[in-house]
PDB file of C-alpha atoms and ligand atoms in Angstrom:
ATOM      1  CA  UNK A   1       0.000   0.000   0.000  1.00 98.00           C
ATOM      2  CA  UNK A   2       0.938   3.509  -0.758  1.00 98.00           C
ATOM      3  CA  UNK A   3       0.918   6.275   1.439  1.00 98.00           C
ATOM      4  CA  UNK A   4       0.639   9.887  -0.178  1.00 98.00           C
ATOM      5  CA  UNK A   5       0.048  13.158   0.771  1.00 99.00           C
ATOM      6  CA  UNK A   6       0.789  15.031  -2.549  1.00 99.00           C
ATOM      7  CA  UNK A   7      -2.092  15.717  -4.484  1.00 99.00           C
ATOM      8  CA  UNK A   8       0.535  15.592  -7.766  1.00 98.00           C
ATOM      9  CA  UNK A   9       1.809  12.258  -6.527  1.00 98.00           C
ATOM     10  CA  UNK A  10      -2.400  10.730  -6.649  1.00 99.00           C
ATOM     11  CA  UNK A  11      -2.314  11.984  -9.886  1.00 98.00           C
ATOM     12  CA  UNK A  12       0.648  10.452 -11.309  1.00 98.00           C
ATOM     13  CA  UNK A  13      -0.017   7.170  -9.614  1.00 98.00           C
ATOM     14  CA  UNK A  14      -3.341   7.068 -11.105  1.00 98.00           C
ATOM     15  CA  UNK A  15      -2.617   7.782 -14.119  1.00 98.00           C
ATOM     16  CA  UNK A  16       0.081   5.246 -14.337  1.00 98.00           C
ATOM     17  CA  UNK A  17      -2.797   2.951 -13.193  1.00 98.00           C
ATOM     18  CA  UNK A  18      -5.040   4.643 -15.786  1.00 98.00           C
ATOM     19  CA  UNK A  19      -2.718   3.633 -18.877  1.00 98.00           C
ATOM     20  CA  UNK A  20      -2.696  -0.100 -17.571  1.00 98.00           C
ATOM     21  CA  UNK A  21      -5.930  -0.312 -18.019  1.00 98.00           C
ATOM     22  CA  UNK A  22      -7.112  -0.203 -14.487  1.00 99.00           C
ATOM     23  CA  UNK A  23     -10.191   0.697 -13.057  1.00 99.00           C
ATOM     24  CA  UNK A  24      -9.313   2.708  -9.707  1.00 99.00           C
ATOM     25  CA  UNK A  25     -12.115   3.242  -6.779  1.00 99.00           C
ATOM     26  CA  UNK A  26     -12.374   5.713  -4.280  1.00 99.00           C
ATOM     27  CA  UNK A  27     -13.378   5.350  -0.071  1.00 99.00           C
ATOM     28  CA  UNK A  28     -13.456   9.406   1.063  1.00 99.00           C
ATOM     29  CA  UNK A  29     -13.069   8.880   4.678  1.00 98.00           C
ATOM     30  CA  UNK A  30     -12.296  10.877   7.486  1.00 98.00           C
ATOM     31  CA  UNK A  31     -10.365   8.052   9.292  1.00 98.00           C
ATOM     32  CA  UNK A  32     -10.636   6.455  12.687  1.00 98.00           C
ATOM     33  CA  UNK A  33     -11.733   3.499  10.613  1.00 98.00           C
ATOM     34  CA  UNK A  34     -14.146   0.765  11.696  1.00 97.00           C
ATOM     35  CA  UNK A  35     -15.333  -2.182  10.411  1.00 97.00           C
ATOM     36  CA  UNK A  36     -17.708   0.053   8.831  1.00 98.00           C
ATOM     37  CA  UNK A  37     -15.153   2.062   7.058  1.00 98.00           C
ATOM     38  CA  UNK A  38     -13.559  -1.794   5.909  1.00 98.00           C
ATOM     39  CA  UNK A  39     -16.952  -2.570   4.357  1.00 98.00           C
ATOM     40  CA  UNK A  40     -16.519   0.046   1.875  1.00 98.00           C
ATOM     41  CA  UNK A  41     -13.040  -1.067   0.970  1.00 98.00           C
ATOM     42  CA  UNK A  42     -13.734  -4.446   0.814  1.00 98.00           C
ATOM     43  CA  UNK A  43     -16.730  -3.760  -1.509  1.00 98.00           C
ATOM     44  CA  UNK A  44     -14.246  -1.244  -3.520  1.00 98.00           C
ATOM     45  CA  UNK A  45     -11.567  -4.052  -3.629  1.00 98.00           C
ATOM     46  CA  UNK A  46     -14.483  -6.565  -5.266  1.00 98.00           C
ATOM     47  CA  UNK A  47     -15.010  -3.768  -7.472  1.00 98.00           C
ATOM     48  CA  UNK A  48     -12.334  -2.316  -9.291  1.00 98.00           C
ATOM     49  CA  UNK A  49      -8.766  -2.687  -9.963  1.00 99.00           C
ATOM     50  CA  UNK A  50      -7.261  -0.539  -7.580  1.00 99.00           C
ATOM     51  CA  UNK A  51      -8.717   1.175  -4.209  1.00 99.00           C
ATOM     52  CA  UNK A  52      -7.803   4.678  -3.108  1.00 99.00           C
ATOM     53  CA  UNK A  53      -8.543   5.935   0.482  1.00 99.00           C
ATOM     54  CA  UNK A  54      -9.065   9.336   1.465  1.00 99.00           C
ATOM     55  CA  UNK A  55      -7.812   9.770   4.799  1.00 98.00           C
ATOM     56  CA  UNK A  56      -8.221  13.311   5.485  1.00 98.00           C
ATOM     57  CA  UNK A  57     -10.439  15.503   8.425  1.00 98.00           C
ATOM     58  CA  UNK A  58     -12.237  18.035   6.476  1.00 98.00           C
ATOM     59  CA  UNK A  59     -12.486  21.462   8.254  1.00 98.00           C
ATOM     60  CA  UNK A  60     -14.730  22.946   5.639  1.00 98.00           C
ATOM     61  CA  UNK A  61     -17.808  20.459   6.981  1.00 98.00           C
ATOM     62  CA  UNK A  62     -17.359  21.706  10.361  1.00 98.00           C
ATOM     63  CA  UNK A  63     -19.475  24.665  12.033  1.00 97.00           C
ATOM     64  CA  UNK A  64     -17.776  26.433  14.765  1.00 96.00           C
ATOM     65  CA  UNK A  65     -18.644  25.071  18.146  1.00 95.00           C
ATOM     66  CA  UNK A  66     -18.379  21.517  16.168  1.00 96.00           C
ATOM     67  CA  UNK A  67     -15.974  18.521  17.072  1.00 96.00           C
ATOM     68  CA  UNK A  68     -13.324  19.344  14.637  1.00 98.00           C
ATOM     69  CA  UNK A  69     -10.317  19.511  17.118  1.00 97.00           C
ATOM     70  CA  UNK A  70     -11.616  16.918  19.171  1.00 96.00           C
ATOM     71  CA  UNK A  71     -12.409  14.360  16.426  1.00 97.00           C
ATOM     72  CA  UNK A  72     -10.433  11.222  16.977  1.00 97.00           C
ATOM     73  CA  UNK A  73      -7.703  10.370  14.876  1.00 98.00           C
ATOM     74  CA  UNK A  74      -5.053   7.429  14.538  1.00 98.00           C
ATOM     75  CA  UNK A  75      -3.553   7.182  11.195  1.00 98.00           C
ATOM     76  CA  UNK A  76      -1.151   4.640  12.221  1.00 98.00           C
ATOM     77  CA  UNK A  77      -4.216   2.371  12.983  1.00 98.00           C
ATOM     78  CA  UNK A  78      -5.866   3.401   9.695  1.00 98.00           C
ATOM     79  CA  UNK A  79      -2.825   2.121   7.722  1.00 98.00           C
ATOM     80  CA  UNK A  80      -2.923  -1.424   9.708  1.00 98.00           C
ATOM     81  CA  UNK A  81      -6.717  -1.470   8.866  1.00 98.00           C
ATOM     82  CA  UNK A  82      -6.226  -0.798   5.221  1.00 98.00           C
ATOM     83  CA  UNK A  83      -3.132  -2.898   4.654  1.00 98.00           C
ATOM     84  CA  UNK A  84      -5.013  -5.792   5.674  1.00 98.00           C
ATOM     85  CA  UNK A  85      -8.656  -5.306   3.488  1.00 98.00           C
ATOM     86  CA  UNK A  86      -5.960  -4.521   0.373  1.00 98.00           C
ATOM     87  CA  UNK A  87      -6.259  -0.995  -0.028  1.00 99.00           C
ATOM     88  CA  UNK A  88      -3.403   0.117  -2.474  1.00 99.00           C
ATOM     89  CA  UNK A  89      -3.345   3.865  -1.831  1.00 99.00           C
ATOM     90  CA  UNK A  90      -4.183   5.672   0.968  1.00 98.00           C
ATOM     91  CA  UNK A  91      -4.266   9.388   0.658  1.00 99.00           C
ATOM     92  CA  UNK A  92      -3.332  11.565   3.724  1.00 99.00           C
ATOM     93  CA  UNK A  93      -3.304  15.266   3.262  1.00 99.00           C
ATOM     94  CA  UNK A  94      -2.738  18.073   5.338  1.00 98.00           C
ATOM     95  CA  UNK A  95      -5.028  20.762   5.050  1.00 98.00           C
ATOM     96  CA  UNK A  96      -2.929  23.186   3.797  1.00 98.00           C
ATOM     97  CA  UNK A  97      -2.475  20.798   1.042  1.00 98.00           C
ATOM     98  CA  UNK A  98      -6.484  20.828   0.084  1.00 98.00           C
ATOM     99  CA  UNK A  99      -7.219  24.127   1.012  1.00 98.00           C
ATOM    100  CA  UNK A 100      -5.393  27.181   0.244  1.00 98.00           C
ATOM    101  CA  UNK A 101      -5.365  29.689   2.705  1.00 98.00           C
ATOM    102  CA  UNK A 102      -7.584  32.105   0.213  1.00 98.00           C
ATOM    103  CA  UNK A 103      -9.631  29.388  -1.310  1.00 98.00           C
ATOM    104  CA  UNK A 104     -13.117  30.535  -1.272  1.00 97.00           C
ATOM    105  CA  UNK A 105     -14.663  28.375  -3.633  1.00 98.00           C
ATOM    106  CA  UNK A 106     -17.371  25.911  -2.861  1.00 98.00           C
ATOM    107  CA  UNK A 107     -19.767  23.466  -4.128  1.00 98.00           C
ATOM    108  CA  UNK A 108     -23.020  23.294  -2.978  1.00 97.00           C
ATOM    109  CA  UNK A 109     -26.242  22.310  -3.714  1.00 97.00           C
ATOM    110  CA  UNK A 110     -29.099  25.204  -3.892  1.00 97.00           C
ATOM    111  CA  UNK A 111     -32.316  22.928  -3.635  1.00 96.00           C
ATOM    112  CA  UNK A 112     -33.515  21.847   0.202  1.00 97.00           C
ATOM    113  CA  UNK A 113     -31.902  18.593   0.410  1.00 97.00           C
ATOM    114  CA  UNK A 114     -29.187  19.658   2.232  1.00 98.00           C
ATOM    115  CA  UNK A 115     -31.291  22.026   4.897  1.00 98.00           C
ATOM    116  CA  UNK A 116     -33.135  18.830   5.648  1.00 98.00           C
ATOM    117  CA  UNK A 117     -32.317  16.730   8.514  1.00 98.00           C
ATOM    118  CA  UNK A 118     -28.814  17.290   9.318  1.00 98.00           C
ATOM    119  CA  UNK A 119     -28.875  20.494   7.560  1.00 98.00           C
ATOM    120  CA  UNK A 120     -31.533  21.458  10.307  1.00 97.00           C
ATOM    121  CA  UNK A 121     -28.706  22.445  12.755  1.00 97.00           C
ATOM    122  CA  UNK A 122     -25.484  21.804  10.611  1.00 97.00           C
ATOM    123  CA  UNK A 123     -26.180  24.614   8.100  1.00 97.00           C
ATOM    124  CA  UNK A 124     -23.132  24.593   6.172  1.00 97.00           C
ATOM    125  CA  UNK A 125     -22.157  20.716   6.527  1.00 98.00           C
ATOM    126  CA  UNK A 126     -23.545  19.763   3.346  1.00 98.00           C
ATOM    127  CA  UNK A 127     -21.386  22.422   1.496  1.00 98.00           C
ATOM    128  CA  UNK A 128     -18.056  21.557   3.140  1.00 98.00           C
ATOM    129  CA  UNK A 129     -18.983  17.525   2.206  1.00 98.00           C
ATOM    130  CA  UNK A 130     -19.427  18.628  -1.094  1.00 98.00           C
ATOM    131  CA  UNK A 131     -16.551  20.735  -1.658  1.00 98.00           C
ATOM    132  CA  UNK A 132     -14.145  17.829  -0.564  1.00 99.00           C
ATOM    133  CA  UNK A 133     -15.666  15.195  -1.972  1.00 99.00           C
ATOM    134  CA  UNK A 134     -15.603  17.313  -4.997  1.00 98.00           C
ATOM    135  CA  UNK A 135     -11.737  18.121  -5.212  1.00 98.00           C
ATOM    136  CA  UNK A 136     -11.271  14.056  -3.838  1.00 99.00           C
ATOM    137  CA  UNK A 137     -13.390  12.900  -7.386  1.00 98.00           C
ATOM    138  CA  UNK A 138     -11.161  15.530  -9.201  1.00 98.00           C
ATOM    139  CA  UNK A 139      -7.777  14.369  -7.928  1.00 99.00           C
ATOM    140  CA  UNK A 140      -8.384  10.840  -7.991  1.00 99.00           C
ATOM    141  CA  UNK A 141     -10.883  10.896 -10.810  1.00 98.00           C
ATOM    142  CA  UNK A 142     -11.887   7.455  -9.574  1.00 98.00           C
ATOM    143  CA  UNK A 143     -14.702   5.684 -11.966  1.00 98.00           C
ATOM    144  CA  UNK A 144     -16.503   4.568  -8.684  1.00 98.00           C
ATOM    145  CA  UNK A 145     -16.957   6.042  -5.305  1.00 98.00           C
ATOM    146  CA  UNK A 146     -18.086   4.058  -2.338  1.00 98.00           C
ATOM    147  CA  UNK A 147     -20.629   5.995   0.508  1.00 98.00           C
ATOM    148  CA  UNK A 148     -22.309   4.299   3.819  1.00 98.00           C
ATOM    149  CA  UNK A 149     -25.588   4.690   4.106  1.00 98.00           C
ATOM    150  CA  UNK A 150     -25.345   5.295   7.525  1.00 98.00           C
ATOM    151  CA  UNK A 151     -24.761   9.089   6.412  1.00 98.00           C
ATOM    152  CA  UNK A 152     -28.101   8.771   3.499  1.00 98.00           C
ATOM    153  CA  UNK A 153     -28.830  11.934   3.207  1.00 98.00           C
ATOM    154  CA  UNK A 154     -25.037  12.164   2.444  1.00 98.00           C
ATOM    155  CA  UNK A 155     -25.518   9.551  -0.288  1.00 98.00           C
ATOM    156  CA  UNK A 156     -28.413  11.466  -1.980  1.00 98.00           C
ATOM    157  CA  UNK A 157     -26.924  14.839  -1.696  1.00 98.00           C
ATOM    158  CA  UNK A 158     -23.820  12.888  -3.586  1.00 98.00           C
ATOM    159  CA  UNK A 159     -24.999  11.206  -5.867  1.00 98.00           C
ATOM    160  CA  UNK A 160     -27.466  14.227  -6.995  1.00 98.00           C
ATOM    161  CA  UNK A 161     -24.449  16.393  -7.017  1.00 98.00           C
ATOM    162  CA  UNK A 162     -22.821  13.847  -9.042  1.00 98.00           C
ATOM    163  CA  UNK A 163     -25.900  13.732 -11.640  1.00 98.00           C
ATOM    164  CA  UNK A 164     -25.842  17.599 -11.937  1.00 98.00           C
ATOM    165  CA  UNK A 165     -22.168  18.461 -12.675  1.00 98.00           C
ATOM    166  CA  UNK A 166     -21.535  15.354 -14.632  1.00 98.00           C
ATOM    167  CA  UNK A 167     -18.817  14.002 -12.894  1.00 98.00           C
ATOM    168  CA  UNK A 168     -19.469  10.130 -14.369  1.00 98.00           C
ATOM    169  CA  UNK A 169     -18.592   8.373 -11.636  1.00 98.00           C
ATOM    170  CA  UNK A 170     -20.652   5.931 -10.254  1.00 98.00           C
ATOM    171  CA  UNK A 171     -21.650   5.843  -6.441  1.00 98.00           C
ATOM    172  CA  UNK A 172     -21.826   2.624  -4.984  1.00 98.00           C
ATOM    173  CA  UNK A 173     -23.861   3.025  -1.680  1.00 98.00           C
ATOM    174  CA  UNK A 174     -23.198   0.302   1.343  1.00 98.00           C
ATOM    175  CA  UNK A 175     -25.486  -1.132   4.154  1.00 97.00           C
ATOM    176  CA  UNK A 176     -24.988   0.142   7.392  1.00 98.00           C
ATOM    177  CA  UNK A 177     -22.508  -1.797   9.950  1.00 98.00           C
ATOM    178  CA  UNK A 178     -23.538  -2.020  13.396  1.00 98.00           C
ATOM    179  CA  UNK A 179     -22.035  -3.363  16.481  1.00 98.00           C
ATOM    180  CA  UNK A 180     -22.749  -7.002  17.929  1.00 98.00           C
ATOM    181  CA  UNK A 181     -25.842  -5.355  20.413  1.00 98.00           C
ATOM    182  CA  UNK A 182     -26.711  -2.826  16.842  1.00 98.00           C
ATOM    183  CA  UNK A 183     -25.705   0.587  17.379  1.00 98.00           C
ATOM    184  CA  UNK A 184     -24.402   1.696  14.435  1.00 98.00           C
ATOM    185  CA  UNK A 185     -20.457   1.717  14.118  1.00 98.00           C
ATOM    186  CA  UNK A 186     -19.172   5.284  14.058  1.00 97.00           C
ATOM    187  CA  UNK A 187     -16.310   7.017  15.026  1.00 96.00           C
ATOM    188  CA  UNK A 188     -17.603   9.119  17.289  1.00 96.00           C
ATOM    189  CA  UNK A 189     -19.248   6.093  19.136  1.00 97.00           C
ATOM    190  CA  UNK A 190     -15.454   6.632  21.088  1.00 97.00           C
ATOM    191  CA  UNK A 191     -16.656   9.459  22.465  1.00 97.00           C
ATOM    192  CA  UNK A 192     -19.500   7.691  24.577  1.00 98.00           C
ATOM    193  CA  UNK A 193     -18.466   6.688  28.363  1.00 98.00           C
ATOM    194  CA  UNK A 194     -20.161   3.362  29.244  1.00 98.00           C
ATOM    195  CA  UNK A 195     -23.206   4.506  30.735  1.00 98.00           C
ATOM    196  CA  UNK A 196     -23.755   6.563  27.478  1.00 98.00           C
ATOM    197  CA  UNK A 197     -22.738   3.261  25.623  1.00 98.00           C
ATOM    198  CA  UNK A 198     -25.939   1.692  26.668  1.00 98.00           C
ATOM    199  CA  UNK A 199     -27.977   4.561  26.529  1.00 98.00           C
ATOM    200  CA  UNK A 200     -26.786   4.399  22.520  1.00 98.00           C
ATOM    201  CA  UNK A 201     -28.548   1.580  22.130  1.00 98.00           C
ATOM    202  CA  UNK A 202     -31.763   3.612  22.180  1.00 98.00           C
ATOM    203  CA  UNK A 203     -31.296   4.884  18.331  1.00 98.00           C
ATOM    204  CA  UNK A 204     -30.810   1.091  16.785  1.00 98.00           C
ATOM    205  CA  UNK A 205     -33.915   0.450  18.977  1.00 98.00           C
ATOM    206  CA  UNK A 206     -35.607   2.540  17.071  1.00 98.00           C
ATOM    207  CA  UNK A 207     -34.972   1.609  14.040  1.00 98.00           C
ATOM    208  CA  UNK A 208     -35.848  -1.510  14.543  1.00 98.00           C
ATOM    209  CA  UNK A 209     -38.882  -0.707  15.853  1.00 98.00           C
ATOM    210  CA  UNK A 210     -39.809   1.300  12.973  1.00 98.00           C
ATOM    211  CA  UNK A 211     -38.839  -1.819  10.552  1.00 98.00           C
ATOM    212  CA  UNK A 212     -40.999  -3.992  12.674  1.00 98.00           C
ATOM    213  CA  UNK A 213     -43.337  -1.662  12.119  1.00 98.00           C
ATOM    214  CA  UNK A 214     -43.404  -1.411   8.108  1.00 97.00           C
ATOM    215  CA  UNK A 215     -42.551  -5.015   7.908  1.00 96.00           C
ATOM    216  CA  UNK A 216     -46.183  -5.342   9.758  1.00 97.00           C
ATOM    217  CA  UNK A 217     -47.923  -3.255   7.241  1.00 97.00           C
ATOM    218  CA  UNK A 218     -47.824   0.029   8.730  1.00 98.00           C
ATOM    219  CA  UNK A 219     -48.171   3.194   6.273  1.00 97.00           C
ATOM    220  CA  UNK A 220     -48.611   6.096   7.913  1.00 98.00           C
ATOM    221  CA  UNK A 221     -45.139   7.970   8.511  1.00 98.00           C
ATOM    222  CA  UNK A 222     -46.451   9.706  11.178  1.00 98.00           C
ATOM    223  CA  UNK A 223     -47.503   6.450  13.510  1.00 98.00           C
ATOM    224  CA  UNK A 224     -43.534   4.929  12.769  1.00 98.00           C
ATOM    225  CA  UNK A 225     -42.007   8.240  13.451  1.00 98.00           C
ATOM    226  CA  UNK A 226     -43.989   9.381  16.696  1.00 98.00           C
ATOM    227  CA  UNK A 227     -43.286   5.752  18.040  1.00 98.00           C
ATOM    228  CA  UNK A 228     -39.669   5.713  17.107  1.00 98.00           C
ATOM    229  CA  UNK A 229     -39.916   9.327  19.007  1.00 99.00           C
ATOM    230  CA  UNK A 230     -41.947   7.926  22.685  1.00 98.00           C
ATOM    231  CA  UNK A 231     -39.479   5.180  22.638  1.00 98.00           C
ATOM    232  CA  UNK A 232     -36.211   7.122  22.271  1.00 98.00           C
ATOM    233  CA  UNK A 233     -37.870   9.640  24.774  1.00 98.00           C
ATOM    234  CA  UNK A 234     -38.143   6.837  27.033  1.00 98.00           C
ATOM    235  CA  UNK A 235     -34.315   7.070  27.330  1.00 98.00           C
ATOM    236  CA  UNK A 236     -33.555   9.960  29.658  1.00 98.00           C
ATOM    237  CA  UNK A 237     -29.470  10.247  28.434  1.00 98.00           C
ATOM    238  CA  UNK A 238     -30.697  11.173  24.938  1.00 98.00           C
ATOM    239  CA  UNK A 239     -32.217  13.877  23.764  1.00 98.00           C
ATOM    240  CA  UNK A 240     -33.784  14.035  20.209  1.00 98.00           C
ATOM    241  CA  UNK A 241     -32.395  16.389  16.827  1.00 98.00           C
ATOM    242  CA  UNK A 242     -34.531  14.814  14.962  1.00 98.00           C
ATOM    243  CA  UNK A 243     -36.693  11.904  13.798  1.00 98.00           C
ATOM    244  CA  UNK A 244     -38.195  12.080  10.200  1.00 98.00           C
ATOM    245  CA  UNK A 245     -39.333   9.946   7.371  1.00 98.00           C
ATOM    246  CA  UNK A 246     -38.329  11.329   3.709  1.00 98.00           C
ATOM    247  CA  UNK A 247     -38.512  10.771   0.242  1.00 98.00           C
ATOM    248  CA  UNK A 248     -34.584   8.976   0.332  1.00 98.00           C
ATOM    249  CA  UNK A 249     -34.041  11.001  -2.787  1.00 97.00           C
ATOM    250  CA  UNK A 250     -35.200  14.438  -1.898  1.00 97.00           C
ATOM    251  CA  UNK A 251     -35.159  14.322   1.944  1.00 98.00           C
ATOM    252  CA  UNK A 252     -38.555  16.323   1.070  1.00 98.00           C
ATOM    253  CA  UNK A 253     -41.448  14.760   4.274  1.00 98.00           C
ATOM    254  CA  UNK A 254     -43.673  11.883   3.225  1.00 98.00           C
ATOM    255  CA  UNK A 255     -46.970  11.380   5.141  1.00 98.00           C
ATOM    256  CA  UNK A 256     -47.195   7.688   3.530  1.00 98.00           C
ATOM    257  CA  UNK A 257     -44.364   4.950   3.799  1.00 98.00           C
ATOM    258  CA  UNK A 258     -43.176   3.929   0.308  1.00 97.00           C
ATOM    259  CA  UNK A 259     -40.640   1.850  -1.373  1.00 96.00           C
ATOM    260  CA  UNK A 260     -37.614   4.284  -0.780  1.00 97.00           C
ATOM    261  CA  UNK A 261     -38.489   5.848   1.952  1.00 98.00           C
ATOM    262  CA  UNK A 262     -35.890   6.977   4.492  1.00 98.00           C
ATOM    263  CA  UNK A 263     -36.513   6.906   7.873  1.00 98.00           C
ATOM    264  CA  UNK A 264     -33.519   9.016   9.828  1.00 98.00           C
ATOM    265  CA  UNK A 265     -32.450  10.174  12.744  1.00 98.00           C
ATOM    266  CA  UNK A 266     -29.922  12.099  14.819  1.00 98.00           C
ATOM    267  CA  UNK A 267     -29.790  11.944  18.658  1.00 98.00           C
ATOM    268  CA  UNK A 268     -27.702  13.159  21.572  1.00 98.00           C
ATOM    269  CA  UNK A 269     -26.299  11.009  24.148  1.00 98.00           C
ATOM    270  CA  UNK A 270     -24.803  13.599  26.766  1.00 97.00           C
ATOM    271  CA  UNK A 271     -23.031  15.738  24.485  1.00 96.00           C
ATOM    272  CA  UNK A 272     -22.322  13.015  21.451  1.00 97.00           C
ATOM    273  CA  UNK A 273     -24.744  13.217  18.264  1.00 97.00           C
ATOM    274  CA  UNK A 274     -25.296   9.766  16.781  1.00 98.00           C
ATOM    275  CA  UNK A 275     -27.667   9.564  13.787  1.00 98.00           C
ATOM    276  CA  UNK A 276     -28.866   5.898  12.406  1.00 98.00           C
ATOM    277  CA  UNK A 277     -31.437   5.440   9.847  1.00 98.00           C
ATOM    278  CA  UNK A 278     -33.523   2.775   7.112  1.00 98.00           C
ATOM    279  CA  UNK A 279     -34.300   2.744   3.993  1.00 98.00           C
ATOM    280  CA  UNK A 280     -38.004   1.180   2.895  1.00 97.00           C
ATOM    281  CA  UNK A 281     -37.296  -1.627   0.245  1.00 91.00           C
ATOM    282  CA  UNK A 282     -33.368  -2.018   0.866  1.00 79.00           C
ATOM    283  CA  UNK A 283     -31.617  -2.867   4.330  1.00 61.00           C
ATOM    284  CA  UNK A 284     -32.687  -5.982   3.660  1.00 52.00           C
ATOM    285  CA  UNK A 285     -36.507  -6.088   4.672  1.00 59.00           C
ATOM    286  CA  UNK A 286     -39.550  -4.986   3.180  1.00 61.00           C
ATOM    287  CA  UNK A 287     -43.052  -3.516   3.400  1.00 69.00           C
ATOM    288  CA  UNK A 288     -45.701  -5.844   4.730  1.00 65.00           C
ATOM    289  CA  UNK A 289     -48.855  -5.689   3.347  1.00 53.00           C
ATOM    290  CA  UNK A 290     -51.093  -6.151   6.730  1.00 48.00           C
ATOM    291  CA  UNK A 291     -52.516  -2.644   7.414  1.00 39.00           C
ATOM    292  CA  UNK A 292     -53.599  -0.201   4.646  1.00 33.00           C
TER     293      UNK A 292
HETATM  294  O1  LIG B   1     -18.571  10.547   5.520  1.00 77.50           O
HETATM  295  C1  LIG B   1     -17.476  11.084   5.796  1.00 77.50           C
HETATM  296  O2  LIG B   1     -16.649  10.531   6.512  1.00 77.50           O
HETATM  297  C2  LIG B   1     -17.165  12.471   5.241  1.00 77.50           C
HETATM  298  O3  LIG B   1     -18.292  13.273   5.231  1.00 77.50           O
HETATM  299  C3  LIG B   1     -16.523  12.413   3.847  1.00 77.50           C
HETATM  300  C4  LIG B   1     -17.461  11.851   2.805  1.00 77.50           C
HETATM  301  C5  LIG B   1     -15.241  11.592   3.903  1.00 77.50           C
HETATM  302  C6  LIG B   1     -16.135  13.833   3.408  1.00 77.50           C
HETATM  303  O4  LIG B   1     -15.231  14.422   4.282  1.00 77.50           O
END
């Protein structure tokens, strides 16, 4: 595996790759990998030729008062992780090398998707994911890029930046990993204490809950959401951002349950925001047909 933190040195590299004949894919991470992180590569490995990983804490997603100093970091452990699931690149930047100090230039998306949900309280996260994930497609011009869907309304604001600037790359979205008891790996999941461990528990919960519920038929957004809502209430270490069932391509409200709906959610346990989420007709169940 390669290590590089010259944005020239991607270039040449791929492009030696490039002339071979090789497809290349890309994992944009922010490191502190997890087994959910290894998904991605693995399913990037299965895919294409060679894998480039993005290893690189993006300031530019990051409102003040945010955890940008604070979020963990351990590249050395990164490297182990992606030796071993056969990454061949991973790409390690410091900032100064992504952002000059006068760059004012951004990419951003001018419809609501991204003032949805996490947009709610993260105003100008959806423009800083953009922006890097833009300049990562442009230095590694990979011809696939691979998203969790832990972060869907991510995925959709992606891939529909994607469609409208023409970048030609496909985006290969992949399920959700969760711990052995289901909360949802994450690296800021290091941030809980034990107490607030269990108390994380409350969000998978949830979501199950609100499967159960579809899976039994249920169709009225409002019934899954305000249930999914008493029961994480009934957890008095978390305290609600939101709970909401979108269109999974729009993020615009749905009153009915459909085939691609996205039911998501963020939460605070003490002072840690975890979000979780399904998707209707993927994640590996499916409407019922009990209740009309
Ligand atoms: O999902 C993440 O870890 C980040 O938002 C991403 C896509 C790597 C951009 O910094």
């Amino acid at each position: 595996m390669i290590i590089v933190t010259k944005i020239s040195d991607v270039r040449t590299q791929v492009a030696a790759w490039k002339a071979e004949g090789l497809t290349v894919g890309l994992v944009p991470t922010m490191g502190y990998l997890h087994e959910g992180h290894a998904s991605l590569v693995d399913k990037a490995v299965s895919m294409c030729d060679r894998v480039v990983v993005s290893d690189f804490v993006n300031p530019t997603q990051f409102g003040p008062g945010e955890d940008l100093e604070s979020y963990p970091r351990d590249f050395e452990r990164d490297c182990a992780l992606l030796e071993e699931h056969g990454c061949h690149m991973v790409f390690h930047p410091e900032v100064s090398e992504m952002y000059a100090p006068d760059a004012c230039t951004y990419v951003e998306i001018l419809s609501d998707m991204p003032k949805k949900l996490c947009g709610k309280t993260r105003p100008i996260h959806f423009r800083g994911v953009c922006t890097v994930v833009s300049k990562l497609f442009n230095i590694v011009m990979p011809d696939r890029a691979f998203f969790g869907q832990k972060d869907a309304q991510q995925l959709a604001i992606i891939r529909r930046m994607v469609r409208d600037m023409s970048y030609g790359i496909e985006i290969i979205g992949c399920p959700i990993v969760r711990e052995a008891d289901g909360l949802a790996k994450s690296s800021r999941n290091t941030y809980l204490n034990a107490e607030e461990r269990k108390a994380a528990l409350i969000l998978s919960k949830a979501v199950f809950l609100g499967q159960r519920m579809v899976s039994e038929g249920e169709k009225d957004a409002k019934k899954i959401v305000n249930a999914m809502t008493d029961l994480i209430q009934s957890e008095p270490l978390a305290k609600i951002d939101y709970v909401s069932a979108v269109n999974g391509t729009t993020m615009e409200d749905v009153l009915k349950i459909e085939e691609g709906t996205l039911v998501a959610m963020a939460v605070y346990i003490g002072k840690t925001r975890l979000i979780d989420n399904f998707t209707v007709g993927t994640d590996g169940f499916s409407m019922g047909e009990g209740r009309q």
